[in-house]
CSV table of C-alpha atoms in Angstrom, one decimal:
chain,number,residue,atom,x,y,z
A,1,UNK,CA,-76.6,14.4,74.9
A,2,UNK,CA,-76.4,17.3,72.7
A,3,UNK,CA,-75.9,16.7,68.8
A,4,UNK,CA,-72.8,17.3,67.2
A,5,UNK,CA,-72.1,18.9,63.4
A,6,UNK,CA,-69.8,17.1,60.9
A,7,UNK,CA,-66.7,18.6,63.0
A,8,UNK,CA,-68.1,16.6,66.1
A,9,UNK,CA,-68.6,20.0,68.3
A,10,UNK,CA,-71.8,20.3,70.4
A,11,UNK,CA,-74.1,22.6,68.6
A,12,UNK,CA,-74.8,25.1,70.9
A,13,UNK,CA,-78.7,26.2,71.7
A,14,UNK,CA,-80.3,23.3,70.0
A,15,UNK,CA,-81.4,21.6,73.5
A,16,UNK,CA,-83.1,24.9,74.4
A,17,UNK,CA,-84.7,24.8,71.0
A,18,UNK,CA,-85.9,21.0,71.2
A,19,UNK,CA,-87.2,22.4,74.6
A,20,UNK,CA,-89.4,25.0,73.2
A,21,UNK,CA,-91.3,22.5,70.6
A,22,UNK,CA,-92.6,20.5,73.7
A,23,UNK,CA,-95.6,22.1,73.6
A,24,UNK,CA,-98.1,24.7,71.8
A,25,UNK,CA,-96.5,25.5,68.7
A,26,UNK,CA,-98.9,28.9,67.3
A,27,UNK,CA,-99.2,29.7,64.0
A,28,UNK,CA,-99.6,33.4,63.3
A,29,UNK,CA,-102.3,34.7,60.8
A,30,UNK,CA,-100.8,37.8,58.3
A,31,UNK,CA,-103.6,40.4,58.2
A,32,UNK,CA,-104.2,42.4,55.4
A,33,UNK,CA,-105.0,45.9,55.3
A,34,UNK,CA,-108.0,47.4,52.7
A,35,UNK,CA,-105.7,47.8,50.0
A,36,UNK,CA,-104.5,44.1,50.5
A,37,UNK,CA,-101.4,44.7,51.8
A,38,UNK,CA,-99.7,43.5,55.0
A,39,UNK,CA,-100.9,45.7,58.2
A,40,UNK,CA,-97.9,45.2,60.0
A,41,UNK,CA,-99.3,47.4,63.1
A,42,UNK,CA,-101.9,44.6,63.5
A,43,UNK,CA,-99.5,41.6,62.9
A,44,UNK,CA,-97.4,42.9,65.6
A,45,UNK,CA,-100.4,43.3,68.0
A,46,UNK,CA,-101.8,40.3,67.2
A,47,UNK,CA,-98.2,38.6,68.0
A,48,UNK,CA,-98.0,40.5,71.1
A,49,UNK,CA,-101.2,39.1,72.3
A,50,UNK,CA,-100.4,35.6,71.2
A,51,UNK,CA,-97.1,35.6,73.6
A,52,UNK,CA,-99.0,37.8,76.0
A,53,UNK,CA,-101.6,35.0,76.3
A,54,UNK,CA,-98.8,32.2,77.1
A,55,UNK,CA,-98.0,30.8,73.7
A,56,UNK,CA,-93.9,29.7,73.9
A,57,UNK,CA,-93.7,29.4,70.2
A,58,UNK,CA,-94.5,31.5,66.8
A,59,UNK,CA,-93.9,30.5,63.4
A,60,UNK,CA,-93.9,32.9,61.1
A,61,UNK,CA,-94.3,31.5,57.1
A,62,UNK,CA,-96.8,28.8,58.2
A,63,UNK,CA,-99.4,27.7,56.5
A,64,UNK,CA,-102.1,30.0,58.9
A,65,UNK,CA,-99.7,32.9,58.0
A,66,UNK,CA,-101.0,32.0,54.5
A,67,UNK,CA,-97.0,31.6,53.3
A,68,UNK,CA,-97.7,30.8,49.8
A,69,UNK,CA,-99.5,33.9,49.0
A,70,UNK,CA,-96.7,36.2,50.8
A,71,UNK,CA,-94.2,37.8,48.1
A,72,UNK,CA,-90.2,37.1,49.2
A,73,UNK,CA,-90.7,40.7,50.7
A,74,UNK,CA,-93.4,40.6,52.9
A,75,UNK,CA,-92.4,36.8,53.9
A,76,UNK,CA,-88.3,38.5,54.9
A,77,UNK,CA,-90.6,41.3,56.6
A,78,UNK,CA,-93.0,38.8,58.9
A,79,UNK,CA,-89.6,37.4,60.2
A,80,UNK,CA,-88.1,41.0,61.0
A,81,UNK,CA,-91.9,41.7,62.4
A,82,UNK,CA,-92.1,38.4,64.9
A,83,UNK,CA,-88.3,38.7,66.2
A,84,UNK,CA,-88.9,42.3,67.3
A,85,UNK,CA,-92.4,41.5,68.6
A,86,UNK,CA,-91.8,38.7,70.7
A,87,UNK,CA,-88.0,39.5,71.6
A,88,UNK,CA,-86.9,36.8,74.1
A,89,UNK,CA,-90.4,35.9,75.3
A,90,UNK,CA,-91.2,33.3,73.0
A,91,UNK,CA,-88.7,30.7,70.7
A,92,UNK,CA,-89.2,31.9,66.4
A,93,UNK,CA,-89.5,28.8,64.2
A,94,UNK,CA,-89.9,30.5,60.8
A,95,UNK,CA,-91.7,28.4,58.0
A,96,UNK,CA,-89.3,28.3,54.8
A,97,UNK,CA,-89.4,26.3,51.5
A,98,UNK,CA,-90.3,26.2,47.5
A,99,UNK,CA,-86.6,26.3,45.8
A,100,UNK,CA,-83.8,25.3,46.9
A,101,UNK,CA,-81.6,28.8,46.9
A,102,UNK,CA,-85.0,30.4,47.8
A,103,UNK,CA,-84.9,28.1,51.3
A,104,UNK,CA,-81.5,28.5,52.3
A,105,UNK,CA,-81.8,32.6,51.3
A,106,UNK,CA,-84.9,32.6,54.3
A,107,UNK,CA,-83.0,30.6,56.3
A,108,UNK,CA,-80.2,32.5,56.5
A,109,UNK,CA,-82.2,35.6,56.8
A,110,UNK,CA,-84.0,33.8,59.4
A,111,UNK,CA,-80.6,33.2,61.4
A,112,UNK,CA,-79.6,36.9,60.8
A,113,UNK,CA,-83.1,38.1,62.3
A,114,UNK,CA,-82.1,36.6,65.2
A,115,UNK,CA,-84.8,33.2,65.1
A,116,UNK,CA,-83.8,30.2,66.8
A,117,UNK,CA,-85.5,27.8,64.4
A,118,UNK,CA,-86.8,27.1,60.8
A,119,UNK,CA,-89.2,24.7,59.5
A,120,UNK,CA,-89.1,23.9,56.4
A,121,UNK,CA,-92.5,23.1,54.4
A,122,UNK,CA,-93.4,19.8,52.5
A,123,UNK,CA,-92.2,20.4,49.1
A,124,UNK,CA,-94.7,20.9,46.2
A,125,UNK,CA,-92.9,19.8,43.9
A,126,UNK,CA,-94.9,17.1,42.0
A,127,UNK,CA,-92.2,14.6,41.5
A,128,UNK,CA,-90.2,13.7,44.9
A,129,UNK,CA,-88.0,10.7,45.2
A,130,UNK,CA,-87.1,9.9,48.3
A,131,UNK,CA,-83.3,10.5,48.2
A,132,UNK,CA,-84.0,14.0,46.7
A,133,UNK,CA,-86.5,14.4,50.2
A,134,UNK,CA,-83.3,13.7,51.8
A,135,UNK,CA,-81.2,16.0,49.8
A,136,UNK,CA,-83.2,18.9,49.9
A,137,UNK,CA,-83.7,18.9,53.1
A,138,UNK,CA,-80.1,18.2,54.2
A,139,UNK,CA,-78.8,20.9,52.1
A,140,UNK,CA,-80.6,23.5,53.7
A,141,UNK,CA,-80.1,22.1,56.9
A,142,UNK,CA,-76.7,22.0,56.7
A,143,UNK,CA,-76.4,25.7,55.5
A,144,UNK,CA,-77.7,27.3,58.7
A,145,UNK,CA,-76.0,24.6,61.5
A,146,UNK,CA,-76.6,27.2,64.3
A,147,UNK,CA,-80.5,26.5,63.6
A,148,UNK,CA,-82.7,23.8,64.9
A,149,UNK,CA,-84.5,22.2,62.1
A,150,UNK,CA,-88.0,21.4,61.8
A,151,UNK,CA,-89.0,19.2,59.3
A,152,UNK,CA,-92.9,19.3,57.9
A,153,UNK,CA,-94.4,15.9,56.8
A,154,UNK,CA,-97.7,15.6,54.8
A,155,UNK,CA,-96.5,12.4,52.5
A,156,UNK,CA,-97.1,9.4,54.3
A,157,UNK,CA,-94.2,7.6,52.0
A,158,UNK,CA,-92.0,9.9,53.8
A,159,UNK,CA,-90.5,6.9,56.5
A,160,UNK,CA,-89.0,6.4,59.8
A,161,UNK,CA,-85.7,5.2,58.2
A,162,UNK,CA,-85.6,8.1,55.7
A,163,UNK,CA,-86.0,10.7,59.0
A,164,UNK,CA,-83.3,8.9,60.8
A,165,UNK,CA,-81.2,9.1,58.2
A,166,UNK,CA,-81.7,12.6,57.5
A,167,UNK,CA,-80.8,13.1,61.6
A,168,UNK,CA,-77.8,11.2,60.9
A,169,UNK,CA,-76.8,13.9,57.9
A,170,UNK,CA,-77.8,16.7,59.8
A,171,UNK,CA,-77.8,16.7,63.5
A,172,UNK,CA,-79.7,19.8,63.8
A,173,UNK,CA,-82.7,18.7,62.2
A,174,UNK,CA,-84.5,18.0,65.8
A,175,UNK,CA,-88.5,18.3,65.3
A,176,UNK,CA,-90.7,16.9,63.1
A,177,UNK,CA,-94.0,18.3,62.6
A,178,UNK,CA,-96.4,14.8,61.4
A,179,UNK,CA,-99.4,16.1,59.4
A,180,UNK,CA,-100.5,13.0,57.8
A,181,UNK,CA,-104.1,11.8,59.2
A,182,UNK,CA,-103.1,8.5,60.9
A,183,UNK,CA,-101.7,7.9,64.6
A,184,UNK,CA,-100.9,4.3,63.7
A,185,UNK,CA,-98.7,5.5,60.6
A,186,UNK,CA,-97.3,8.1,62.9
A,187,UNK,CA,-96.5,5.7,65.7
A,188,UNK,CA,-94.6,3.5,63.3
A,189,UNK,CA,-92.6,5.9,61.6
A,190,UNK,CA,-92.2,7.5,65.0
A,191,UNK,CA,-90.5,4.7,66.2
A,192,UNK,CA,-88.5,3.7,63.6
A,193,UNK,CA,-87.2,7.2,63.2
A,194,UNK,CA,-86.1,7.3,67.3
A,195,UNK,CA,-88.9,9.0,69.3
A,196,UNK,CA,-86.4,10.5,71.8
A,197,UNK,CA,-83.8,11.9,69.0
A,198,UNK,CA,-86.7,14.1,67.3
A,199,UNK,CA,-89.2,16.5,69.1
A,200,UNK,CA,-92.5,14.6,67.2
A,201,UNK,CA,-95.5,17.6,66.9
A,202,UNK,CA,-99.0,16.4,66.1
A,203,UNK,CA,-98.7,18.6,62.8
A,204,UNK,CA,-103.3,18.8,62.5
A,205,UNK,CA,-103.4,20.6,65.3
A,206,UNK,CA,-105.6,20.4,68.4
A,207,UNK,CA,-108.4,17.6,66.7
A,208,UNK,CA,-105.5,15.0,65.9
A,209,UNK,CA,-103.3,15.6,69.4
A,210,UNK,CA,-105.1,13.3,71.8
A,211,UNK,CA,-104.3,10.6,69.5
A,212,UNK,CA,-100.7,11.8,68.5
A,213,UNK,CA,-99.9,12.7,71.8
A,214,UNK,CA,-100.6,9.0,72.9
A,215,UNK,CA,-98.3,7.6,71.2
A,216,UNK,CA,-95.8,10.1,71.5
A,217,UNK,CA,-96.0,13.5,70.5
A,218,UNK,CA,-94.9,16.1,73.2
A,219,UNK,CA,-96.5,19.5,71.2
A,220,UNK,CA,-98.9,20.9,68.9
A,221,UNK,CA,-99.3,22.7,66.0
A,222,UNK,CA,-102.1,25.8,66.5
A,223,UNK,CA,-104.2,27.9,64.1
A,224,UNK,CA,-106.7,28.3,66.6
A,225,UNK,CA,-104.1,30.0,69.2
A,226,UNK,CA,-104.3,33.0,67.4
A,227,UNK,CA,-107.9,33.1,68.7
A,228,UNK,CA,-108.3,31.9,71.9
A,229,UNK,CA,-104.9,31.4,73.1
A,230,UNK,CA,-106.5,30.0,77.0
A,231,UNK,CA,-107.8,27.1,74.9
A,232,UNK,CA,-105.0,25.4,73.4
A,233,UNK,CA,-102.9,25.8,76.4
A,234,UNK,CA,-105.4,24.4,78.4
A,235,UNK,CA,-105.7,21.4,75.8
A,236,UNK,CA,-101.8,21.2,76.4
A,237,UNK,CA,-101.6,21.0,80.2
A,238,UNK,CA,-103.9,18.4,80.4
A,239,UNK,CA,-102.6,16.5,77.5
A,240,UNK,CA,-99.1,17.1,79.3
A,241,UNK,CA,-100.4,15.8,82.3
A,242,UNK,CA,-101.7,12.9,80.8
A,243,UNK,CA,-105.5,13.9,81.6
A,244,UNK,CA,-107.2,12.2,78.7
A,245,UNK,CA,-110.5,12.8,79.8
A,246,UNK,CA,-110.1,16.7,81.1
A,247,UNK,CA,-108.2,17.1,77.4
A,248,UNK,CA,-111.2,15.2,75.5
A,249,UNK,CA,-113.6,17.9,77.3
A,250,UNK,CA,-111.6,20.9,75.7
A,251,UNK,CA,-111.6,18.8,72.3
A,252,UNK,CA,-115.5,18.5,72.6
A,253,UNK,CA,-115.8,21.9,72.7
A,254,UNK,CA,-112.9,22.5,70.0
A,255,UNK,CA,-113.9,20.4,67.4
A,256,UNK,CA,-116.6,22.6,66.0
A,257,UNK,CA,-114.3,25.2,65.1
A,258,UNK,CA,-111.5,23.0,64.0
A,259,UNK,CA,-113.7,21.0,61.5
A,260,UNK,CA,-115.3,24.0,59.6
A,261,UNK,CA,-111.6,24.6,58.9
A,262,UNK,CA,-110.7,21.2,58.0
A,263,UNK,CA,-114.0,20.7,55.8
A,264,UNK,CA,-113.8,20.4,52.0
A,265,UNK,CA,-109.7,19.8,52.1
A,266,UNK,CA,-108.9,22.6,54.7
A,267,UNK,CA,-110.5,25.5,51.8
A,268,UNK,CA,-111.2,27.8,54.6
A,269,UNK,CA,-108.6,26.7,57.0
A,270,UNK,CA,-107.2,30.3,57.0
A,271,UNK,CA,-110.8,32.2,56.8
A,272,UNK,CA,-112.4,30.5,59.9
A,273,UNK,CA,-109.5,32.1,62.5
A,274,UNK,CA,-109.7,35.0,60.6
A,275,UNK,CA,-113.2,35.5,60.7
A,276,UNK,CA,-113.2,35.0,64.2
A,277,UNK,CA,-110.4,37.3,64.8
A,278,UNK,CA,-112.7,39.9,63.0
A,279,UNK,CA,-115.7,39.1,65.2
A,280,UNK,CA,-113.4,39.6,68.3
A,281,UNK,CA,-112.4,43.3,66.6
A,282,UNK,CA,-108.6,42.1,66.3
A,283,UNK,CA,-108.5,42.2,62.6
A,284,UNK,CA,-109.9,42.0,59.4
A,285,UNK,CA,-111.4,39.0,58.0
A,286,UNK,CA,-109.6,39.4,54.8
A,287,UNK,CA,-107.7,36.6,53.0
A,288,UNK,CA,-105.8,36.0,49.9
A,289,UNK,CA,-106.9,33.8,47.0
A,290,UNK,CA,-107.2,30.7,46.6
A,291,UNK,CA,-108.8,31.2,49.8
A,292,UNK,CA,-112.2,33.0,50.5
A,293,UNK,CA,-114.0,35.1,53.0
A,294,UNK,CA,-116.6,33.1,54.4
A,295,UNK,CA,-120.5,33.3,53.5
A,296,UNK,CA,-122.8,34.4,56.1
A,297,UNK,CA,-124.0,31.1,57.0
A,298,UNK,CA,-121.0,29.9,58.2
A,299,UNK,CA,-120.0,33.1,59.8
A,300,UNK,CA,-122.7,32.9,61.9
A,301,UNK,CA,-121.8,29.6,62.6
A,302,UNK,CA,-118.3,31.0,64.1
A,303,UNK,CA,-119.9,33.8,65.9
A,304,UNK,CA,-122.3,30.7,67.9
A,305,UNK,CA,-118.9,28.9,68.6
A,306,UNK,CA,-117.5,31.8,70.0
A,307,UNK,CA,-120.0,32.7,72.2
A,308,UNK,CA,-120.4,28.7,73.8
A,309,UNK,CA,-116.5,29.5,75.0
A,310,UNK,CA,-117.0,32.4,75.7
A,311,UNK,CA,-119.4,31.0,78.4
A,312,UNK,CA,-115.9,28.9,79.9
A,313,UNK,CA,-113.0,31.0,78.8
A,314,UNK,CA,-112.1,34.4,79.0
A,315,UNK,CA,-110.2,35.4,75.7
């Protein structure tokens, strides 16, 4: 059954949108250009080739699109860029957050653009109660009703009873991307939430979806898409197919990559694609602080990983 707003009317489109989260979820990378700004040629190529590859589903504004470092302009710009790259070949879930007003101003923009979803990203705010988690979320929810929600979890007090509440409040809130590092916590709040009324996306990408996926997650969240598209479908379809071992293969050879981003709290989380995208010639290794470039150690450490896939996957 479809969800209904406050007025008790189906919400048109948000089935099609819970749809497009079953599966690999990609999160683009913003290149810069020498003089540090945005090359917008390149992001558009790069997003060309990401939906060219396969990939169902872009979010602009995530945290691989380096978000916080984006000023409102270039963030309102990255939206513009992805709807009129990827047209109706692949569902836009743009990444939104920080102040209230500023959420609901990208959301709205968002809508206007012509995307079909938002997510909006765990709030930094240092001091989060968990009826102002509700409140914030369901007052930008509730200003853009056309769009499907995604909601971003990294707080493992956020609870089960807290989502379902919020789904209650808000019936287009419909995903929810789980980035806390624990399939048992996930499980739980999983199932106390409803694990059919939300579309539940391993939110640590390709290392953590074996684990997420058995106990119910039905997509992924991707950095390393923008790379090597081939591979995270592939880890995908078997996942979808419930091929545990075939899927544990592909994460043999993954997790190499995926845990020189993760190492030291994720520092170079964002410089690991990007360095490979510049060792593939597809852009520039360049990143915004508080990120670095990587040291030649560990960019020779890239360039081995890419050449071992290279040896199974064309990309």
């Amino acid at each position: 059954m479809q969800p209904d707003d406050d007025r008790g009317t189906a919400v048109p489109g948000l089935e099609r949108a819970r749809a497009a989260l079953t599966g690999v979820v990609a999160i683009p990378v913003t290149p810069f250009a020498a003089d540090g700004g945005v090359d917008w040629d390149q992001h558009g190529a790069l997003l060309r080739r990401l939906v060219s590859g396969g990939i169902g589903v872009v979010t602009p504004n995530g945290n691989t699109g380096e978000f916080y470092t984006l000023d409102p302009a270039e963030a309102r710009r990255a939206v513009e860029n992805t709807v009129k790259e990827v047209g109706d070949r692949a569902a836009v879930v743009v990444g939104i957050g920080l102040d209230t007003a500023s959420a609901i101003a990208a959301a709205t923009h968002a809508r206007d653009c012509g995307a079909q979803m938002v997510m909006i990203h765990q709030p930094v705010h240092p001091y989060i109660s968990g009826e102002g988690w509700t409140e914030y979320h369901r007052t930008i929810a509730d200003a853009v009703p056309e769009l499907g929600v995604v909601l971003y979890i990294r707080d493992a007090r956020i609870t089960g009873e807290q989502i379902a509440r919020l789904g209650e409040l808000s019936p287009n809130v419909i995903g929810v991307k789980y980035s806390v590092a624990d399939p048992v916590r996930f499980a739980s709040v999983a199932h106390d939430a409803g694990r059919e009324r939300f579309v539940w996306i391993a939110g640590l990408a390709e290392l953590s979806a074996p684990g997420y996926f058995a106990v119910g997650a039905s997509g992924f969240t991707s950095g390393l898409a923008n790379v090597a598209p081939v591979v995270s479908l592939e880890m995908y379809r078997l996942l979808a197919a419930g091929d545990y071992r075939g899927a544990l293969e592909v994460w043999d050879l993954i997790r190499p990559f995926e845990q020189l981003r993760a190492a030291d709290s994720a520092a170079d989380n964002v410089s690991v694609v990007k360095e490979a995208l510049a060792q593939l010639g597809l852009s520039r290794r360049d990143v915004r602080p508080p990120s670095r470039t990587l040291p030649g150690p560990l960019r020779d450490h890239v360039e081995s990983i890419l050449a071992n896939w290279g040896a199974r996957w064309q990309f």
